[in-house]
Short mmCIF file of C-alpha atoms in Angstrom, two decimals:
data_model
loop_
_atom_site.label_atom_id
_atom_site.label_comp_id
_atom_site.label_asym_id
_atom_site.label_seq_id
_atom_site.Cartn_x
_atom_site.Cartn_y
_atom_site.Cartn_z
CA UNK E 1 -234.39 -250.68 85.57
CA UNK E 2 -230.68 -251.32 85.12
CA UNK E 3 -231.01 -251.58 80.60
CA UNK E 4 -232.64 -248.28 79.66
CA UNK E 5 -230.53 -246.28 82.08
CA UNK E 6 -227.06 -248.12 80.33
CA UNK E 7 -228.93 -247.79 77.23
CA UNK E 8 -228.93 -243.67 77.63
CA UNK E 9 -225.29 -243.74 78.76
CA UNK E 10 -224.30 -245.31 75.92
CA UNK E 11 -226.51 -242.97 73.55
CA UNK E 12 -225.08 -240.31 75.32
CA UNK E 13 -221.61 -241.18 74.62
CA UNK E 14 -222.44 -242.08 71.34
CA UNK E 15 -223.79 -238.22 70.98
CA UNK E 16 -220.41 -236.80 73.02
CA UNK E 17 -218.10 -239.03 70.75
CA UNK E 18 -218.24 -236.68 67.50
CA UNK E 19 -218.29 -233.84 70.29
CA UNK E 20 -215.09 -234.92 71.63
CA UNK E 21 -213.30 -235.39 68.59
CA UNK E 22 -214.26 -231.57 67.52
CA UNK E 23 -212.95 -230.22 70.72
CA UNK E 24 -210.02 -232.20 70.25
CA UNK E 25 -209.55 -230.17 66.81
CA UNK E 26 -210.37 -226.60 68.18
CA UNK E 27 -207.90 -227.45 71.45
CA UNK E 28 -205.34 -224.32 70.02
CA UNK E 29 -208.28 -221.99 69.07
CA UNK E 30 -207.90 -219.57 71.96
CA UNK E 31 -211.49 -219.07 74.08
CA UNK E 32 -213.36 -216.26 73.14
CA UNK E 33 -212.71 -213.20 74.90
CA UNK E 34 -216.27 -211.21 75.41
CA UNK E 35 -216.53 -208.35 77.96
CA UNK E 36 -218.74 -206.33 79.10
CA UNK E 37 -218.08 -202.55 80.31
CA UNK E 38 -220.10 -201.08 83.31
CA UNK E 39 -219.29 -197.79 83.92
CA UNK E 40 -220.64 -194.13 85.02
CA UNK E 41 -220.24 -192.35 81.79
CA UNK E 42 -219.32 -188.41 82.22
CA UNK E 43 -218.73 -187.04 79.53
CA UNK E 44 -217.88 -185.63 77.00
CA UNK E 45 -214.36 -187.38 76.46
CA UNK E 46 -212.28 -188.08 80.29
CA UNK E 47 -211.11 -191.22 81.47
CA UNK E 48 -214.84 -192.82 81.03
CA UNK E 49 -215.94 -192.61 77.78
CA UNK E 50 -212.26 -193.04 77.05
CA UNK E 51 -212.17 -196.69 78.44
CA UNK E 52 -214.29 -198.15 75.73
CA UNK E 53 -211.76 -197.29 73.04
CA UNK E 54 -209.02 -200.45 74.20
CA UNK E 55 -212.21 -202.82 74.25
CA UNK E 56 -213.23 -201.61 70.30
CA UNK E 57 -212.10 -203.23 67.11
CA UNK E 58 -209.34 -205.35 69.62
CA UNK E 59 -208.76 -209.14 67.92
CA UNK E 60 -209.94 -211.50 69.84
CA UNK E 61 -212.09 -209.48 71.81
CA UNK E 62 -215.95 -208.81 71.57
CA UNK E 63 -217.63 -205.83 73.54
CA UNK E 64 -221.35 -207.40 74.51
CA UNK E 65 -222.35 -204.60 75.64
CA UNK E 66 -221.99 -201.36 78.05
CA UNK E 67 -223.83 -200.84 81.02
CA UNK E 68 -224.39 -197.37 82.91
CA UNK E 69 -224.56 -196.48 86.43
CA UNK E 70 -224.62 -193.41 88.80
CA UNK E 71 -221.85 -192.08 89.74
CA UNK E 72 -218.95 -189.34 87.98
CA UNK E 73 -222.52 -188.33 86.35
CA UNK E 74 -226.32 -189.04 86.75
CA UNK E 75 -226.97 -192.80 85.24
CA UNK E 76 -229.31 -191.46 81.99
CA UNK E 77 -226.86 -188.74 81.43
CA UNK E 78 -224.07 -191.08 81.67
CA UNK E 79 -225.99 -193.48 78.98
CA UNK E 80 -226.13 -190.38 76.63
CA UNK E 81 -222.86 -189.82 76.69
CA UNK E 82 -221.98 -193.38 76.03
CA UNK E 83 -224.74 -193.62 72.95
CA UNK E 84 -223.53 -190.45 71.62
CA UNK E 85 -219.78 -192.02 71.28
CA UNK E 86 -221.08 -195.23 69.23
CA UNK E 87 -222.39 -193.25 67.00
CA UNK E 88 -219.28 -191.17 66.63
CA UNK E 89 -217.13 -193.91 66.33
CA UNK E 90 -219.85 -196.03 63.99
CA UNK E 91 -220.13 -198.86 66.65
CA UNK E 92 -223.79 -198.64 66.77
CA UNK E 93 -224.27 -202.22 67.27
CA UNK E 94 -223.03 -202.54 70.63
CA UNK E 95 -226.09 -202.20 73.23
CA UNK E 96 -226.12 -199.86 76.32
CA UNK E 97 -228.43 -200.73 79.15
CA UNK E 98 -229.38 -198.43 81.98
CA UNK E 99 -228.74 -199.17 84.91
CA UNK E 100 -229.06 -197.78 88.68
CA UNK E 101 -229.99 -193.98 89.16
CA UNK E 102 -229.11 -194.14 92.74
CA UNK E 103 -226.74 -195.96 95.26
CA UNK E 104 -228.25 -199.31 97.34
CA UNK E 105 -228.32 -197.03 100.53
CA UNK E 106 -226.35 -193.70 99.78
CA UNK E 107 -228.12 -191.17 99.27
CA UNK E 108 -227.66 -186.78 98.81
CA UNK E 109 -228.69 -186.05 101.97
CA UNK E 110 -225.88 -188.93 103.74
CA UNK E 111 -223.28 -187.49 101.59
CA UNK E 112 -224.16 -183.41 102.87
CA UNK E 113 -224.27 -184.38 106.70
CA UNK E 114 -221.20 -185.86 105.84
CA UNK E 115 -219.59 -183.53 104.56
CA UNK E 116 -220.38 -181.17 107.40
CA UNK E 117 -218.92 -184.22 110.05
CA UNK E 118 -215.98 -185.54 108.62
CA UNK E 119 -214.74 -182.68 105.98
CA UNK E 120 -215.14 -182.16 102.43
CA UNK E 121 -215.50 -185.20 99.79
CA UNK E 122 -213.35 -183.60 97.04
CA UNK E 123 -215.04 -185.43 93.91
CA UNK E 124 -218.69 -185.80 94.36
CA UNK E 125 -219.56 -186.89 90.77
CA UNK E 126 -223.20 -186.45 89.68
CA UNK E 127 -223.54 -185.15 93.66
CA UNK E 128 -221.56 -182.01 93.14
CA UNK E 129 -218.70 -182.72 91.30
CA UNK E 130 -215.70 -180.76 92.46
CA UNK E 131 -218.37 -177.87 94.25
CA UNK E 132 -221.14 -177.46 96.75
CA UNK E 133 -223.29 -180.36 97.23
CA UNK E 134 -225.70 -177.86 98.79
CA UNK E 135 -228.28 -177.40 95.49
CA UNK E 136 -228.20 -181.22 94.35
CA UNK E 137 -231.50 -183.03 93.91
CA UNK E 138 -232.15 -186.05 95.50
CA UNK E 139 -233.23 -188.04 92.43
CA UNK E 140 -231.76 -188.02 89.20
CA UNK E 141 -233.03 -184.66 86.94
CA UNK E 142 -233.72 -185.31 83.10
CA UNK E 143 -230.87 -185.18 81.10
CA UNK E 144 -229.72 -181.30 79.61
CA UNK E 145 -227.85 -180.91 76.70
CA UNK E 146 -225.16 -182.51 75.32
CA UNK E 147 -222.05 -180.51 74.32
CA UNK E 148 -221.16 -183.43 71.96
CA UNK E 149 -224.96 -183.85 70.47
CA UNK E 150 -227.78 -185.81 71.67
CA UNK E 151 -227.53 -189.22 70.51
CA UNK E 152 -230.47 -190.79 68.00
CA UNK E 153 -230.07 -194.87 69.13
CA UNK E 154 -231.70 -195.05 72.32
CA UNK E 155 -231.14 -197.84 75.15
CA UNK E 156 -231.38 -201.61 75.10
CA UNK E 157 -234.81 -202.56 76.72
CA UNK E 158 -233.23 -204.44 79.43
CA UNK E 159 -232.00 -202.91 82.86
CA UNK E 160 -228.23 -202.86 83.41
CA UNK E 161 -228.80 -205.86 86.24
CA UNK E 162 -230.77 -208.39 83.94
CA UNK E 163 -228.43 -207.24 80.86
CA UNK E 164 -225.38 -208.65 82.78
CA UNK E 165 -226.74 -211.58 83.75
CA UNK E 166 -228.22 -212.35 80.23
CA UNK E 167 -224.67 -211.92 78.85
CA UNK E 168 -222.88 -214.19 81.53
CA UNK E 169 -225.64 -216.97 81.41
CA UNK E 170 -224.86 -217.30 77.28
CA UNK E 171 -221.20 -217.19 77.39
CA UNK E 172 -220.68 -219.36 80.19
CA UNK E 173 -217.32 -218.53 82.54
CA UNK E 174 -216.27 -216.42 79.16
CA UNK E 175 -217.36 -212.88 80.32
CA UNK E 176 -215.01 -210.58 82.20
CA UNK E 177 -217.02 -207.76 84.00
CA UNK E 178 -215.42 -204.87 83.92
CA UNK E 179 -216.24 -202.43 85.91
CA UNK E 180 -214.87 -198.74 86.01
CA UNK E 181 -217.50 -197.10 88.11
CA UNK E 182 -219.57 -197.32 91.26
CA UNK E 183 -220.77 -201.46 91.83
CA UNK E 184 -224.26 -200.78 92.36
CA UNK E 185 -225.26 -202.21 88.88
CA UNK E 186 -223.33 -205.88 89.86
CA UNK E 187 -224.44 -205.73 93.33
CA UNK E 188 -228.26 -205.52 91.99
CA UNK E 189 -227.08 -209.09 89.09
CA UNK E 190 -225.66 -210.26 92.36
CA UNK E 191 -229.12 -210.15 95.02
CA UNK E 192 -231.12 -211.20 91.94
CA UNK E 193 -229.07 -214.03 90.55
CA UNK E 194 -226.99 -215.58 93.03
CA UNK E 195 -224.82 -217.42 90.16
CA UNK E 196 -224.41 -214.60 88.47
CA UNK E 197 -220.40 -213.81 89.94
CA UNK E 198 -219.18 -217.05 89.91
CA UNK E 199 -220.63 -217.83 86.22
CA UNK E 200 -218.90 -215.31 84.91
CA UNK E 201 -215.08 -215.82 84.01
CA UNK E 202 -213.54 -212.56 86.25
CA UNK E 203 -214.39 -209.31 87.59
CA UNK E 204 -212.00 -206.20 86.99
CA UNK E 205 -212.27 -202.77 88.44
CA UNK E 206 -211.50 -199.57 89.11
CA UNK E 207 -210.97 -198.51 92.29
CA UNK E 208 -209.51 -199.65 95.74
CA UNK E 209 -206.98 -197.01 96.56
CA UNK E 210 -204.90 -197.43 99.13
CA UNK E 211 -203.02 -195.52 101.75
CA UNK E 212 -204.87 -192.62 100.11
CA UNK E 213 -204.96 -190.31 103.30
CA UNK E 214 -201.39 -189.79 102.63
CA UNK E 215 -201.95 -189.34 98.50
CA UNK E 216 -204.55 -186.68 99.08
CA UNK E 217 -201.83 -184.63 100.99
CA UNK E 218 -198.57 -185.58 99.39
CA UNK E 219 -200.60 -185.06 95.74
CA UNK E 220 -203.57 -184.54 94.32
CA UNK E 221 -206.38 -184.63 96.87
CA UNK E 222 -209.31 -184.94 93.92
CA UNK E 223 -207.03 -187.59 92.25
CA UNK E 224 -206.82 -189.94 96.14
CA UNK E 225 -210.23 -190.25 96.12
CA UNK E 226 -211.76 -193.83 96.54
CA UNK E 227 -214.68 -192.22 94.33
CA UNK E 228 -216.18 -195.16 93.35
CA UNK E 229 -216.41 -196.98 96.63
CA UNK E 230 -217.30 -194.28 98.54
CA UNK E 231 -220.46 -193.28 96.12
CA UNK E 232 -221.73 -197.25 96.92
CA UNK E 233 -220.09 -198.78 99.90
CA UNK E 234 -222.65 -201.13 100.44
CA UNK E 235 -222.55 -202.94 97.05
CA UNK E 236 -218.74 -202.57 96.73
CA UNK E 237 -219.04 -205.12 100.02
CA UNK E 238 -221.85 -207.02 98.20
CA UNK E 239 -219.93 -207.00 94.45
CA UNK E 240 -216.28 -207.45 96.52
CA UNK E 241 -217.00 -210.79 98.52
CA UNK E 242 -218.89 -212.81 95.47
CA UNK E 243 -217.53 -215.88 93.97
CA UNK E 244 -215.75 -214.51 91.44
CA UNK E 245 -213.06 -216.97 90.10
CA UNK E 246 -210.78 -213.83 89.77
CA UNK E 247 -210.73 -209.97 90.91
CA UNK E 248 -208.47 -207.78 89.92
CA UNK E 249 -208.22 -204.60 91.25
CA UNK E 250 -206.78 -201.17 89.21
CA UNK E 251 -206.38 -198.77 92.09
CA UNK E 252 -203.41 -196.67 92.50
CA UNK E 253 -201.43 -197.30 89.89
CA UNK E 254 -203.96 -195.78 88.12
CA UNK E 255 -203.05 -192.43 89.04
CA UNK E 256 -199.73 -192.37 87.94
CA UNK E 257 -200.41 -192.05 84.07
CA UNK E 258 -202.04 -189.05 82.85
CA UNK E 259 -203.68 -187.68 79.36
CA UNK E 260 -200.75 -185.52 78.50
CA UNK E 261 -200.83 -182.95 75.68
CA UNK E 262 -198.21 -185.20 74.13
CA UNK E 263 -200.11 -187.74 74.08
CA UNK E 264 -203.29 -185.97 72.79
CA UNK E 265 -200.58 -184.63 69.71
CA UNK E 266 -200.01 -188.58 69.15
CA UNK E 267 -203.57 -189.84 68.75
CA UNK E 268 -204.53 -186.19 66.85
CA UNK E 269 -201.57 -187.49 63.72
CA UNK E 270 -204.44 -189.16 62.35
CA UNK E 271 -207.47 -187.83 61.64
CA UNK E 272 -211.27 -189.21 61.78
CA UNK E 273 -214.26 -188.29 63.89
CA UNK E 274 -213.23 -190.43 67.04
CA UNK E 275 -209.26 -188.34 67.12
CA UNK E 276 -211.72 -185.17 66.39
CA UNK E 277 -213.84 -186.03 69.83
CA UNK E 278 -210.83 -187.03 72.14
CA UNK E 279 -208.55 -183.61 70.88
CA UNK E 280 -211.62 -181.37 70.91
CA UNK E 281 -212.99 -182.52 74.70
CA UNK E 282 -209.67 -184.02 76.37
CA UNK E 283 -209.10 -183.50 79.63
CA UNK E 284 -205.86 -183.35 81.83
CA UNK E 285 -207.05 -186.61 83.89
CA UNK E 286 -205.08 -189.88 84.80
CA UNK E 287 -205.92 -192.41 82.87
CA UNK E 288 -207.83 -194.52 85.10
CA UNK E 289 -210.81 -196.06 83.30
CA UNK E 290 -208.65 -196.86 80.32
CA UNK E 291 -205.83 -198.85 82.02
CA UNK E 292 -208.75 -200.65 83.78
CA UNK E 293 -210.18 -201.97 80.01
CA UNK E 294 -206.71 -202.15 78.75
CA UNK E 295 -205.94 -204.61 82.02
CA UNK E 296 -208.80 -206.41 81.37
CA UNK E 297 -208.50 -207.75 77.69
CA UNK E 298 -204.25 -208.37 78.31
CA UNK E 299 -203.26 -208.86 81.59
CA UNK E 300 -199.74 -209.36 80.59
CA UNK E 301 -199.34 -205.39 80.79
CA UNK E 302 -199.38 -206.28 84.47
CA UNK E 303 -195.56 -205.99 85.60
CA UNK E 304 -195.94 -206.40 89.60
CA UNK E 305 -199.00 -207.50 91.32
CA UNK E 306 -199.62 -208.73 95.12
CA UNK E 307 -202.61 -210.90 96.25
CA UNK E 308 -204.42 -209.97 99.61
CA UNK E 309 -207.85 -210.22 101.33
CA UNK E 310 -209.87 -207.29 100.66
CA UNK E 311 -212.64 -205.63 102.56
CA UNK E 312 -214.98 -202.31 102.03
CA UNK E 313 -215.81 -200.62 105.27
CA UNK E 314 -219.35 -200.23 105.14
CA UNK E 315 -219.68 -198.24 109.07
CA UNK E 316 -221.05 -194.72 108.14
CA UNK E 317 -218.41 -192.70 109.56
CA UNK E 318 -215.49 -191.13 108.46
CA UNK E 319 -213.67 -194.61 107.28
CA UNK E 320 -217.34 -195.30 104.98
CA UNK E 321 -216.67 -196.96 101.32
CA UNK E 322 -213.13 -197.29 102.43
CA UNK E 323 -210.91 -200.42 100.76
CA UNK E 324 -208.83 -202.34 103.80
CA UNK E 325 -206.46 -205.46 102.82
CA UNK E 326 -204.78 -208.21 104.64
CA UNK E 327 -202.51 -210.95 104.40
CA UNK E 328 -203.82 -214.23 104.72
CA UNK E 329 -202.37 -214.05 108.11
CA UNK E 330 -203.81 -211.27 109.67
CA UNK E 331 -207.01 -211.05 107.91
CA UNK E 332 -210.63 -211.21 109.83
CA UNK E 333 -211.53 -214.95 110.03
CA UNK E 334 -215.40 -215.78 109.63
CA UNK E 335 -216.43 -213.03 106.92
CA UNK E 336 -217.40 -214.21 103.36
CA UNK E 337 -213.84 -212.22 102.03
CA UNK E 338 -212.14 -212.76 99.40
CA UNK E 339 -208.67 -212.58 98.16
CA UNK E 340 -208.24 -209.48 95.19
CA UNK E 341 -204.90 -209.38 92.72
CA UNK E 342 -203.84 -205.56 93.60
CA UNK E 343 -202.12 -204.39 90.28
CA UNK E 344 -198.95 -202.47 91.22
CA UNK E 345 -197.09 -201.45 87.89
CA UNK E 346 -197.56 -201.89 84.39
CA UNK E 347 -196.17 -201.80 81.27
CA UNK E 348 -196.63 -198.09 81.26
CA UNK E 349 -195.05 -197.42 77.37
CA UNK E 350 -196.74 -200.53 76.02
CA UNK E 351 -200.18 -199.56 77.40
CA UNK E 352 -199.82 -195.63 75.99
CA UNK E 353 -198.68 -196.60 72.48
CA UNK E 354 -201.45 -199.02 71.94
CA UNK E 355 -203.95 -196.59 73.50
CA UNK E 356 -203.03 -194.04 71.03
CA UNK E 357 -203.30 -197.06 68.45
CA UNK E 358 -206.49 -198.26 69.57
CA UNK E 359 -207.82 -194.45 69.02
CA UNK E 360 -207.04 -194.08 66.01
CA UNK E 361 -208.28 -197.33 64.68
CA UNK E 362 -211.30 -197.43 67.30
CA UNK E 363 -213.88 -196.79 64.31
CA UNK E 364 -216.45 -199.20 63.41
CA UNK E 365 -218.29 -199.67 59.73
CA UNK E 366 -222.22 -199.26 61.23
#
């Protein structure tokens, strides 16, 4: 039994022998960088449509694909939005994939009793927005019109879920996730592929703000919102303790860079239809969604960072979707957490003047 097993080693190396030499060769071509953007698209223009612009016509980076979700607005909405802009910006063949209309247990009703125990959620997204929650449906209403134009490309025919685990099974540890909205959409790859996290090369998103009792009184209370834990606690917790080989969290410092008239002025000295959509519908908004993308494809705009165990609270009281982080030291022993690289400054005039950049050049030839 002994020869025709040695005999298939040796064909084997025989076959890997040619393979080796060609990696050998390629050794200084950098690995390809392919993302994927999940987010909850409100638009028109803001901080979410906004965040596909650093991820468009980048060297060295290929967008597979965006995903939508509920959240800032209702998930088919939010996929408008998102089709509209490719076909602004002539980047029609990039896919979109729908995703989840509602949170894993979240629901309208949770959010209004609430409201009514603890005090007033000051950005509600599709739920409200920055008013009464009082008249929202339960379920997700068609979509109404767009200010921007109803888009003629419809969706890819895969669901957001299977969509991200398509794109991580063919590019093997290659595909940063990034998401910039609620993590209902990865929490659903997660429960249906269980090597779905750890086969994909990192996870980056938007959200864990801490200390943000204190931000909502010192400054901006719609702006210290954990928005995009609080809409999905339960598959933040699910999303936030997979085997990822790397998460990177873009929570507060987030808030500190806004879309300025200044820099609206910038990106407006040239002139095409993307510069057209981002002066005509800006919006006064920290930059949050686009630092996240920006983070994502170059890390090295990262100029202070601190590594701790992270945890969403997941209790439905006042504390619910709630981001809490430890030391190794004092962190809860026996839960599946995980440790999260908590972004605390960036390169802030690097990251502005190649957003401006990347918005002026962000249009395709489709």
């Amino acid at each position: 039994m002994r020869r025709p097993i040695l005999s298939a080693l040796l064909g084997a190396c025989t076959v890997l022998a040619p393979l080796a030499t060609a990696n050998a060769a390629h050794a200084s071509t950098p690995a390809p960088n392919y993302v994927v953007l999940d987010n909850d698209y409100l638009g028109p223009g803001g901080s979410n449509i906004q965040a596909i612009i650093p991820l468009l016509n980048r060297p060295g980076v290929t967008l597979l694909g965006l995903t939508s979700v509920i959240g800032d607005d209702w998930e088919n909405a939010g996929t408008a939005h998102a089709l509209r802009f490719l076909e602004i910006t002539h980047q029609t063949q990039i896919p979109v994939a729908n995703g989840a209309t509602t949170p894993l247990v979240n629901t309208v009703a949770e959010t209004k009793m609430r409201e009514q125990q603890f005090g007033v959620i000051p950005w509600k997204g599709a739920w409200g927005g920055l008013g009464s929650i009082e008249h929202v449906p339960a379920t997700q209403p068609p979509v109404g019109k767009l200010p921007e134009g109803a888009p003629h490309i419809t969706a890819d025919s895969l669901p957001a879920a299977m969509f991200l685990i398509r794109e991580v099974h063919a590019h093997p540890h290659q595909v940063t996730i990034i998401a910039a909205g609620p993590l209902t959409n990865l929490a659903l790859a997660i429960r249906i592929d269980p090597t779905f996290a750890a086969t994909a090369k990192q996870l980056v998103f938007m959200g864990g703000l801490l200390d943000a009792s204190m931000m909502s009184v010192t400054g901006n209370a719609d702006f210290a919102s954990d928005f995009n834990l609080i809409m999905d606690p339960e598959a933040a917790r699910i999303a936030l303790t997979a085997p990822w080989a790397s998460i990177t969290c873009v929570g507060n410092v987030s808030n500190d860079i806004m879309m300025t008239p200044e820099i609206a002025n910038r990106i407006d000295e040239k002139h095409n239809a993307v510069t057209d959509y981002l002066k005509k519908y800006q919006a006064p908004l920290p930059l949050w969604d686009e630092l996240t993308s920006a983070i994502a494809v170059d890390p090295t705009l990262i100029t202070k960072s601190v590594t701790a165990v992270m945890d969403v609270n997941i209790e439905h009281g006042m504390d619910y979707g709630h981001a809490h982080v430890w030391p190794d030291s004092t962190a809860p022993k026996g839960v599946n957490l995980r440790k999260v690289k908590i972004v605390q400054s960036i390169d802030k005039t690097r990251f502005i003047n190649e957003f401006v950049a990347q918005s002026q050049n962000a249009m395709g030839t489709h």
